[in-house]
Short mmCIF file of C-alpha atoms in Angstrom, two decimals:
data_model
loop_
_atom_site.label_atom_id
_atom_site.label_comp_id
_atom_site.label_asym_id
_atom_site.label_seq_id
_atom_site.Cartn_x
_atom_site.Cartn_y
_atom_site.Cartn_z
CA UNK A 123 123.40 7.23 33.79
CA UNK A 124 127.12 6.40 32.24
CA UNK A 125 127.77 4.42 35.08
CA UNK A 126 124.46 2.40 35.43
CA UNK A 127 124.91 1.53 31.49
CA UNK A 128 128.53 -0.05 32.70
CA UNK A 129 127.28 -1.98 35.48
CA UNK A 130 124.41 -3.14 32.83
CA UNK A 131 127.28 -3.94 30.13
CA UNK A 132 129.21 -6.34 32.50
CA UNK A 133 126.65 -8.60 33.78
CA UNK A 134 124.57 -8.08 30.67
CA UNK A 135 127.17 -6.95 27.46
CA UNK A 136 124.58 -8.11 24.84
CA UNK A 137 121.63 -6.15 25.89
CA UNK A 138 123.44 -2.85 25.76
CA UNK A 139 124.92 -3.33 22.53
CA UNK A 140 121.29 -4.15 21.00
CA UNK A 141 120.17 -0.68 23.24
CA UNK A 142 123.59 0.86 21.78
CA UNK A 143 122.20 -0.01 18.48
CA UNK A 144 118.51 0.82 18.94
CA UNK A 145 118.33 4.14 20.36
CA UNK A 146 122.18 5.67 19.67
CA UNK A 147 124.80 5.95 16.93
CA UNK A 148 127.37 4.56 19.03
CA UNK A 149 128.35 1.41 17.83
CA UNK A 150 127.73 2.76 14.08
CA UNK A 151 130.09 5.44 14.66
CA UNK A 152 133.37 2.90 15.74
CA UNK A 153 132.65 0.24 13.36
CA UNK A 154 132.39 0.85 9.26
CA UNK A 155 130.41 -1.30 8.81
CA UNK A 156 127.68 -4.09 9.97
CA UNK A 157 129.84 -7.84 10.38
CA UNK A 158 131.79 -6.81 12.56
CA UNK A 159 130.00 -5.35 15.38
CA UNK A 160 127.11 -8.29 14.61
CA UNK A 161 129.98 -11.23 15.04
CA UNK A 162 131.14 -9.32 18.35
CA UNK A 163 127.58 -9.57 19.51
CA UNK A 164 127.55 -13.28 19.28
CA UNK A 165 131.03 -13.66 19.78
CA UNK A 166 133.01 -11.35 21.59
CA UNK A 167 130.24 -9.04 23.48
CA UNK A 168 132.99 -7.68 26.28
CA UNK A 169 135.32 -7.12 23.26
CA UNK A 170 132.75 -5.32 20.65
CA UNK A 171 132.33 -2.31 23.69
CA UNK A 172 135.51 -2.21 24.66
CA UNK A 173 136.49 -1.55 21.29
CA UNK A 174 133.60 1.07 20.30
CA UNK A 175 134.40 2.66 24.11
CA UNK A 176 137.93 3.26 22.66
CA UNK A 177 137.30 4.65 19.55
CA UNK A 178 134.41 6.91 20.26
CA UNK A 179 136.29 7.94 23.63
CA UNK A 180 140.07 8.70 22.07
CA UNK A 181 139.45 7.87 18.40
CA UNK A 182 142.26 4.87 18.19
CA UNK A 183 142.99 1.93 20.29
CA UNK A 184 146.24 2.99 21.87
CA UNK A 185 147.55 3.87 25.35
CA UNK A 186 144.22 3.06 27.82
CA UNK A 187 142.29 2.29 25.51
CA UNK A 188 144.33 -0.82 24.47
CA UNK A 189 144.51 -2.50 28.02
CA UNK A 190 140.60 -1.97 28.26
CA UNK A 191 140.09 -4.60 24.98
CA UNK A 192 143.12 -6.48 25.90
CA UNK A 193 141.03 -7.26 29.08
CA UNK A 194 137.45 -7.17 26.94
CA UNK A 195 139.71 -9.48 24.84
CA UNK A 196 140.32 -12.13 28.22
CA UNK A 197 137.00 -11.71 29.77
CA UNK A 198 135.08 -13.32 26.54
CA UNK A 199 138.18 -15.98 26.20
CA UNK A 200 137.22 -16.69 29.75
CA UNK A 201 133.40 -16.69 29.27
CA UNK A 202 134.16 -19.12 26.45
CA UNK A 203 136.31 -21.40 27.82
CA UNK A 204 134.14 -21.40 31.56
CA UNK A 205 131.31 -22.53 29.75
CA UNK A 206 133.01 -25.13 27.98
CA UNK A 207 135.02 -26.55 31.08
CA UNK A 208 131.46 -26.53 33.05
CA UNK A 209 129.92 -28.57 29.87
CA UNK A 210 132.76 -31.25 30.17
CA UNK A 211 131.68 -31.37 33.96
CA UNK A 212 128.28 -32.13 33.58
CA UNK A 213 129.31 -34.88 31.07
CA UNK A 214 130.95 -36.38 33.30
CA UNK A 215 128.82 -36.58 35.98
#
């Protein structure tokens, strides 16, 4: 089931954190409180599990655990950024 969840978090990130929120503590127990995980939803979905992964899994983003966000971290700044280069495209055309 871990693994099916994973596959479901990278094509779909946003969907498991609102399952992550609905039927598990999981996100609760990495962030304090409710901004930050909410911004990461709209935001930085990749970023927001990469981050609760590391905390719930080791307890501090260090070792591992910091290359997985770093990469969380670059996979939204490339979802961002491919959506807005496609955008200009279709402007153009």
């Amino acid at each position: 089931m871990p693994c099916f969840i994973a596959i479901l978090a990278f094509f779909f990130p946003r969907v498991v954190i609102a399952l992550l929120v609905i039927f598990s503590d999981y996100i609760g127990r990495a962030y304090d409180g409710i901004l930050w995980p909410l911004l990461g939803f709209f935001f930085m979905p990749f970023t927001t599990l990469a981050y609760a992964w590391a905390k719930n899994s080791q307890g501090e983003v260090s070792g591992v655990a910091l290359v997985v966000v770093v990469i969380a971290v670059l996979l939204d700044i490339g979802a961002l950024g491919g959506g807005a280069s496609a955008k200009k495209r279709r402007i153009k055309s």
